[in-house]
Tab-separated table of C-alpha atoms in Angstrom:
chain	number	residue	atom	x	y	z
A	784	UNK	CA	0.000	0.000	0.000
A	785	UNK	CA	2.841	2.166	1.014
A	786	UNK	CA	4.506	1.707	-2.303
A	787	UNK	CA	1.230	2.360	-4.144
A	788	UNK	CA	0.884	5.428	-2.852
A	789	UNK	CA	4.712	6.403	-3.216
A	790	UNK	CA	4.266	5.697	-6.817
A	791	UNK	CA	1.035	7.665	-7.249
A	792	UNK	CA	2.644	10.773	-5.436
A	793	UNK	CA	5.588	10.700	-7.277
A	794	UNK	CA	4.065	10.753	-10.829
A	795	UNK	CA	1.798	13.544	-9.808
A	796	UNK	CA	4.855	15.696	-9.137
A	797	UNK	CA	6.819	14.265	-12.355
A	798	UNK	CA	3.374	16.132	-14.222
A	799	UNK	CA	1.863	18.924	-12.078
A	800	UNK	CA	3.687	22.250	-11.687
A	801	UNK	CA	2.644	23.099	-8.737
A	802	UNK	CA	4.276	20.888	-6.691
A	803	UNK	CA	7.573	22.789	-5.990
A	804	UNK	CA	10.964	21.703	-4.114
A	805	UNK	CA	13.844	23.669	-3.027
A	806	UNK	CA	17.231	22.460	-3.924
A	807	UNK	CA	18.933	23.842	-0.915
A	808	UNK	CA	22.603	22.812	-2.078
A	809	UNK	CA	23.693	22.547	-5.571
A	810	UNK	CA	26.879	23.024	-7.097
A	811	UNK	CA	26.235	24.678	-10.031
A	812	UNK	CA	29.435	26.331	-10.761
A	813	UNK	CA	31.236	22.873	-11.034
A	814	UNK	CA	33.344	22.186	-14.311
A	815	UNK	CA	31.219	19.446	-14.832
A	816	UNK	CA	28.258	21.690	-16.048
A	817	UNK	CA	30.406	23.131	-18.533
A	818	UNK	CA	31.391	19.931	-20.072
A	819	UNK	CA	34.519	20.022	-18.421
A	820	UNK	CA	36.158	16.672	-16.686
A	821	UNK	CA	39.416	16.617	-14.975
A	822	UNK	CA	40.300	19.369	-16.636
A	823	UNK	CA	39.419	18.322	-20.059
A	824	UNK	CA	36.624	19.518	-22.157
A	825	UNK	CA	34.431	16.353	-23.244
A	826	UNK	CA	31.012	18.294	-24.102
A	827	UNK	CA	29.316	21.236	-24.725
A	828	UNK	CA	28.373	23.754	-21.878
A	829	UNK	CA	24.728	22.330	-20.785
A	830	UNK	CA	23.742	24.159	-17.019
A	831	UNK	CA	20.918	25.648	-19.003
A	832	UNK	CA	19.514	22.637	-20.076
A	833	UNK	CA	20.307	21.303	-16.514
A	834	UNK	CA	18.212	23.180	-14.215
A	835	UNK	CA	15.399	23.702	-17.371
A	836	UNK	CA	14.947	20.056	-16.419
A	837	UNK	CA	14.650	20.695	-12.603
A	838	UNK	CA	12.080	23.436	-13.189
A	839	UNK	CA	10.045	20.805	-15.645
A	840	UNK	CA	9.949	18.496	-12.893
A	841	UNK	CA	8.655	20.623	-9.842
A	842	UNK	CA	11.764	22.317	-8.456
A	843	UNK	CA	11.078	25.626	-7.861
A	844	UNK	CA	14.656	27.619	-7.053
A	845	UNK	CA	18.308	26.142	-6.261
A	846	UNK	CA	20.456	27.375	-3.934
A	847	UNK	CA	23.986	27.074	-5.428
A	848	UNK	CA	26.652	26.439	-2.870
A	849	UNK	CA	29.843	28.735	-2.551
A	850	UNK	CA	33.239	26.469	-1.031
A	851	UNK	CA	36.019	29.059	-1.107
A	852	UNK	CA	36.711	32.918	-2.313
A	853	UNK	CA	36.286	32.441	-5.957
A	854	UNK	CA	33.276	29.803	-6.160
A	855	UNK	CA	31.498	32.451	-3.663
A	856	UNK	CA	31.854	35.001	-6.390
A	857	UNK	CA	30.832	32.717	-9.446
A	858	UNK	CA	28.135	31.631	-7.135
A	859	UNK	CA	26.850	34.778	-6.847
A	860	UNK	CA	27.619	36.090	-10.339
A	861	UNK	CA	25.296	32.581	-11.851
A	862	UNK	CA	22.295	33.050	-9.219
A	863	UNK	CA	22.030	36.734	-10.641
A	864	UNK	CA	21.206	35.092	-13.950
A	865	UNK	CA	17.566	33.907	-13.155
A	866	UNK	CA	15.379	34.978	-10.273
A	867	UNK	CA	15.325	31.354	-9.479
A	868	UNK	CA	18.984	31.505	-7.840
A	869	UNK	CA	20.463	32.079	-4.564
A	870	UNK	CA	23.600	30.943	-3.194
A	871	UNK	CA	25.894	30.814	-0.127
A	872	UNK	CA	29.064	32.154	1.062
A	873	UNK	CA	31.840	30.708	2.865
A	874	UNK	CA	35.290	28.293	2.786
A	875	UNK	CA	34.707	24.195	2.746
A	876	UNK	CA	36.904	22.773	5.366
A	877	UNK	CA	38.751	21.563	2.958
A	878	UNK	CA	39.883	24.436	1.722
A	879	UNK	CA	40.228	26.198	4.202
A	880	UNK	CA	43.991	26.314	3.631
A	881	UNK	CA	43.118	29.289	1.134
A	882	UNK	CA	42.557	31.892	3.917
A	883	UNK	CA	46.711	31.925	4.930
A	884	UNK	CA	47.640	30.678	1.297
A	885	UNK	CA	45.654	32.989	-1.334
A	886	UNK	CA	48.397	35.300	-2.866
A	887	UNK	CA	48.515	38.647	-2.456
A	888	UNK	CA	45.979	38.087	0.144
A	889	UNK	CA	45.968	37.747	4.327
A	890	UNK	CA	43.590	35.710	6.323
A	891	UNK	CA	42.085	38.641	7.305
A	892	UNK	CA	41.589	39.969	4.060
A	893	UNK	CA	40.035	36.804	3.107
A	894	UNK	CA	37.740	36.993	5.271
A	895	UNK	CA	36.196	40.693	4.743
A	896	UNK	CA	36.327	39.626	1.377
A	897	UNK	CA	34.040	37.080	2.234
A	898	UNK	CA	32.135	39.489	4.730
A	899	UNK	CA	31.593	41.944	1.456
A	900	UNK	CA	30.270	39.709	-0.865
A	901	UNK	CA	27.657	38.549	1.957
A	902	UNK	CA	26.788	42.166	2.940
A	903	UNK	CA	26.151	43.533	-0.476
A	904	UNK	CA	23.794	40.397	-1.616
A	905	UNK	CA	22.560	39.765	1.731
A	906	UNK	CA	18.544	41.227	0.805
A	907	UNK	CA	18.607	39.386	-2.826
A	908	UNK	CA	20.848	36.522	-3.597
A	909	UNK	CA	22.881	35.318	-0.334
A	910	UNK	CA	20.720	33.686	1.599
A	911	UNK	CA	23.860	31.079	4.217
A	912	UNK	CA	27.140	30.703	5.219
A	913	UNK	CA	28.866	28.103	4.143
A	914	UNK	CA	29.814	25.822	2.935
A	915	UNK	CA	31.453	25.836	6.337
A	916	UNK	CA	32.643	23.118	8.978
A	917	UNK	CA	34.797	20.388	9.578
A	918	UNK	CA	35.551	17.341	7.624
A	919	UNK	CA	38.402	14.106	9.005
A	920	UNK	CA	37.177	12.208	6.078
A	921	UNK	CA	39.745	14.347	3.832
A	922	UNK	CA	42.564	15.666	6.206
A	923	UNK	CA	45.383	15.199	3.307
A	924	UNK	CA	43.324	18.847	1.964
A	925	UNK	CA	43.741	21.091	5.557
A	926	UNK	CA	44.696	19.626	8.694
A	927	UNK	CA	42.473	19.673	11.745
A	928	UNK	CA	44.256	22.866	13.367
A	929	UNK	CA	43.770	24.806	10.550
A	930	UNK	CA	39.738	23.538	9.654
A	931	UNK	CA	38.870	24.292	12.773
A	932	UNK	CA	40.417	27.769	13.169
A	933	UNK	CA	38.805	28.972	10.009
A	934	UNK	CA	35.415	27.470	10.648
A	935	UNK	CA	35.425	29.175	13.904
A	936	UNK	CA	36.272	32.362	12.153
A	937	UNK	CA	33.267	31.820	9.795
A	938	UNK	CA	30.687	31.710	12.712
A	939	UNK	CA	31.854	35.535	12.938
A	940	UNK	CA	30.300	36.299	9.533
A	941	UNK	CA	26.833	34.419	10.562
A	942	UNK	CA	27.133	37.099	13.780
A	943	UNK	CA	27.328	39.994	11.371
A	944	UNK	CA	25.391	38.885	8.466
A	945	UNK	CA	22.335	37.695	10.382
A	946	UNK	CA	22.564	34.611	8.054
A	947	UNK	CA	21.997	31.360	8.617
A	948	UNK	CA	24.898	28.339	8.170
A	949	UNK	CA	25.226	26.241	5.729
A	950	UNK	CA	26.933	23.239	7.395
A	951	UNK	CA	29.356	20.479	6.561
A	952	UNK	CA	30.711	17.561	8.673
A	953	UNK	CA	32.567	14.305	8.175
A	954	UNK	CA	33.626	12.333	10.917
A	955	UNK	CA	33.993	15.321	13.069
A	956	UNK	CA	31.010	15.960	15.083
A	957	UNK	CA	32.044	16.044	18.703
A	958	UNK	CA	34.835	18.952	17.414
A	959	UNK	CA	31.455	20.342	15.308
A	960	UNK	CA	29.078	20.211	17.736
A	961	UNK	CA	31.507	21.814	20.687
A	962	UNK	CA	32.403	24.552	18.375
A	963	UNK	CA	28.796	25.529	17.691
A	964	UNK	CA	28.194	25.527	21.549
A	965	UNK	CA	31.171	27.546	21.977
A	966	UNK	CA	29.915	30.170	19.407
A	967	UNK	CA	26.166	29.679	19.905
A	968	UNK	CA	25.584	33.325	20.239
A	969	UNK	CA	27.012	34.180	17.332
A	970	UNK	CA	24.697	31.495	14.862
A	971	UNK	CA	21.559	32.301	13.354
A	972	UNK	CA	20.278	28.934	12.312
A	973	UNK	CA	21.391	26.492	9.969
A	974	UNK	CA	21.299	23.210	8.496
A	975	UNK	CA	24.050	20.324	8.335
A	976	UNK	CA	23.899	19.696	4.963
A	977	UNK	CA	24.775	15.827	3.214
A	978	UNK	CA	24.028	14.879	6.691
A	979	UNK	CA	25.610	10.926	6.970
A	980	UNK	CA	25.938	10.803	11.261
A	981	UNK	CA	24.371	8.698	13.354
A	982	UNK	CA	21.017	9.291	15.209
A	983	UNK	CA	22.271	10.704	18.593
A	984	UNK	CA	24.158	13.097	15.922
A	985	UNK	CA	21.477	14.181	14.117
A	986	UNK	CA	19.222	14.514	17.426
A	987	UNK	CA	22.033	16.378	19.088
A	988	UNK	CA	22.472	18.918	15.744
A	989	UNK	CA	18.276	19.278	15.644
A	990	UNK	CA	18.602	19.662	19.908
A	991	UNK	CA	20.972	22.652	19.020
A	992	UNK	CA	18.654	24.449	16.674
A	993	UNK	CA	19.435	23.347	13.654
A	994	UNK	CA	17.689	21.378	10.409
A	995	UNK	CA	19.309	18.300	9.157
A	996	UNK	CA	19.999	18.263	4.877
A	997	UNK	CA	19.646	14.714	3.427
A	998	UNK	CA	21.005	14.205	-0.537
A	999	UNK	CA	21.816	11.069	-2.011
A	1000	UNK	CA	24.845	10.687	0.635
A	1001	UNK	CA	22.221	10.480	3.276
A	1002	UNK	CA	20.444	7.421	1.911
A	1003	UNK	CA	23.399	5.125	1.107
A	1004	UNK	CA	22.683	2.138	3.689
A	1005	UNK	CA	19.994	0.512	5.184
A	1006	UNK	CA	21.279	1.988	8.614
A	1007	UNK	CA	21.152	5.669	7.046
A	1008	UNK	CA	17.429	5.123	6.281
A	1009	UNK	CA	16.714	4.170	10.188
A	1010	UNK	CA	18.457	7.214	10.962
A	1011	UNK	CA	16.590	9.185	8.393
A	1012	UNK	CA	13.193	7.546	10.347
A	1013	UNK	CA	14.632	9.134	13.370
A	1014	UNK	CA	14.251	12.607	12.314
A	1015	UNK	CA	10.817	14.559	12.773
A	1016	UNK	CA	10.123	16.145	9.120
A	1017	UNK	CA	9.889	19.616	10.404
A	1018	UNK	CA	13.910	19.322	10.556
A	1019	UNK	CA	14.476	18.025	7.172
A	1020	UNK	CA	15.715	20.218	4.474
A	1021	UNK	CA	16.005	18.066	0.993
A	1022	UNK	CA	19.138	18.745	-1.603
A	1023	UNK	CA	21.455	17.241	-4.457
A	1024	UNK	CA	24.679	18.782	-3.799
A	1025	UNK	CA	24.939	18.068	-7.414
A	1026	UNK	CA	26.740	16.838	-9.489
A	1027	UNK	CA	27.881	14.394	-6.378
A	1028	UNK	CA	26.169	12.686	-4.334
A	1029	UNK	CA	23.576	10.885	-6.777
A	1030	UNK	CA	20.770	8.333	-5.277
A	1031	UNK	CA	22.624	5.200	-7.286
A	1032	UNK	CA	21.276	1.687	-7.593
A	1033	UNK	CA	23.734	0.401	-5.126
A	1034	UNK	CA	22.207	2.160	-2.679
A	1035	UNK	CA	19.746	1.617	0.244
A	1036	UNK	CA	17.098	3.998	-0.985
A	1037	UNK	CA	17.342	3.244	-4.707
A	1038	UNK	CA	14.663	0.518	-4.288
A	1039	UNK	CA	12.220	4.047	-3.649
A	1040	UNK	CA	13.410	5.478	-6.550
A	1041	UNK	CA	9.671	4.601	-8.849
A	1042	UNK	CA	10.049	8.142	-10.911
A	1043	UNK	CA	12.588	6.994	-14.034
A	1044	UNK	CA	13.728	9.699	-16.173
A	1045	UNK	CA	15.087	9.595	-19.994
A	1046	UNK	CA	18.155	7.240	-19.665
A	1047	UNK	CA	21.707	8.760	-18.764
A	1048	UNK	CA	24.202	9.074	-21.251
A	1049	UNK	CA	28.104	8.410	-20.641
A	1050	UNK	CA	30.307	11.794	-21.145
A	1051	UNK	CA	31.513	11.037	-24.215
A	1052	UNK	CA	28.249	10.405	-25.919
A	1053	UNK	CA	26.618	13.194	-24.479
A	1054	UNK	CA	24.268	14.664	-26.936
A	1055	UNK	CA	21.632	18.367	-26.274
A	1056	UNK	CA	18.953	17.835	-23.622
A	1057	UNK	CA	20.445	14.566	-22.534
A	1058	UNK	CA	21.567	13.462	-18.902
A	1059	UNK	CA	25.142	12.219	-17.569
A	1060	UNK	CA	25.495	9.477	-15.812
A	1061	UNK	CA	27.465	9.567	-12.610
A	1062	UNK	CA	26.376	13.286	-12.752
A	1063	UNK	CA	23.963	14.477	-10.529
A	1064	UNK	CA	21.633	17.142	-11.342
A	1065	UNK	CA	18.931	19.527	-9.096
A	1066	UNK	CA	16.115	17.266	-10.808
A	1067	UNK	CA	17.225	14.019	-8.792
A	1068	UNK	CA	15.768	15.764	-5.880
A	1069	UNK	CA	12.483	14.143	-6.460
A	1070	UNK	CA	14.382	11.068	-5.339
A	1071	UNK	CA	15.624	12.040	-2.591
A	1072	UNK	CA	12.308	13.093	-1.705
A	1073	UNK	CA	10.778	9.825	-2.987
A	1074	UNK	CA	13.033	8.142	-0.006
A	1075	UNK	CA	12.064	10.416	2.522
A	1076	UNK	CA	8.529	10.042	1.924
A	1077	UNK	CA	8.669	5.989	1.949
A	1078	UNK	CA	10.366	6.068	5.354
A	1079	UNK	CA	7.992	8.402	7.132
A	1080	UNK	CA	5.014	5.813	6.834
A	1081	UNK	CA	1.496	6.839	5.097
A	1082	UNK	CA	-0.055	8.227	8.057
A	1083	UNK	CA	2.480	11.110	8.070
A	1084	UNK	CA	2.363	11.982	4.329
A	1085	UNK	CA	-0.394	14.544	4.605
A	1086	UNK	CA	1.715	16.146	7.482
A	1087	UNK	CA	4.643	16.696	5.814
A	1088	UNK	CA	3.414	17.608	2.418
């Protein structure tokens, strides 16, 4: 019965425009969308044809994630292209190297470069901070020391902005979570975005005030979907992060996947108006949503929807 109704709902959305979504992380500025691959151009430019797809299929705006000086500013530069756009503004942990490395450049100036960008786009296009945190997944990018110094920093520009955070952890929640605390005065909100923790995470992140952001990521294992079950749909917040973090077949959640789109092409064969595969795009979101729905039970749909 569940499954029935999954199936039902998620055509409906696949055909009626009024069912809109909010991509809330989305990295449009990647290479990829310009046909670029390691550095290599394979294909033609397509981001148009991209997110003309997500807005045939019910998503109504993306916001399109900034992760260090220069993707904040092409961030912002692409969401000023359609009214449809917003975008954050901050240094991924794994770059956060950039603030005592950028030439020409201090940390300080970094970081009222930052500050600017924020406070001149605060009422129209910049709408977080971020993509900000911590990640131990990927320590051979910025050591510990220096991550946590410079997301630390970053919870100044929430306390002058106003804005919420855009939030990123990997394996690093107890140094997260105590750095939040630390600087709780200072946030506004926020959401841990690509959130892959465990439940007492999750429940201590929502405890602390903040929404948790599930993408393909989120929904890779059978224990991931009991954690996902865990969290009351008021605190969810759905995204791609695209072009990672696809739903893929291997996955836990794939087997709520019942929307199918045209099928994916490889890189190389890639043709106008068609998909890549490996490439997440904001239009996936309806499966991310698909999962979320089929976890929650039927006697919650009507609540959440």
């Amino acid at each position: 019965m569940q499954l029935l109704l999954l199936r039902r709902l998620v055509t409906s959305m696949a055909k009626v425009s009024d069912f809109k979504l909010i991509d809330i992380g989305a990295n449009l500025t990647d290479p990829m969308f310009k046909g670029i691959y390691h550095g290599k151009q394979v294909h033609e430019a397509d981001l148009e044809a991209v997110t003309q797809r997500a807005f045939d299929t019910g998503v109504a705006k993306v916001i399109i994630t900034g992760g260090s000086l220069k993707d904040c500013q092409d961030a912002l530069n692409l969401a000023k292209t359609n009214d449809r756009f917003y975008c954050t503004v901050g240094c991924h942990p794994t770059r956060c190297l950039e603030f005592d490395q950028t030439d020409g450049m201090t940390a300080d100036e970094y970081f009222h470069k930052l500050l600017a960008i924020c406070q001149a786009n605060a009422k129209s296009k910049v709408v977080a901070i971020g993509e900000c945190g911590l990640d131990y997944d990927r320590l051979q990018f910025c050591p510990k020391d220096i991550q946590k110094k410079y997301f630390e920093k970053q919870l100044e520009l929430c306390r002058v902005t106003g804005l919420p955070l855009f939030l990123h952890c990997r394996a690093a929640f107890d140094d997260f979570i105590d750095i939040l605390k630390r600087n709780k005065g200072n946030i506004c909100g926020g959401v841990v975005h690509s959130f892959d923790g465990s439940k007492d995470e999750a429940l201590a992140a929502i405890e602390f005030g903040l929404y948790i952001g599930l993408n393909g990521c989120s929904l890779k294992t059978d224990n991931n979907l009991e954690v996902v079950k865990a969290i009351p749909c008021d605190k969810l917040l759905l995204e791609t992060d695209a072009p990672w973090c696809e739903v893929r077949p291997s996955h836990a959640s794939s087997k709520f996947v019942s929307t199918q789109f045209a099928p994916a092409k490889k890189k190389e064969k890639w043709e106008p108006g068609c998909s890549i595969k490996s490439r997440n795009e904001p239009r996936n979101l309806m499966w991310v949503c698909c999962t979320r729905i089929a976890t929650i039970g039927v006697n919650q749909l009507s609540d959440w929807l």
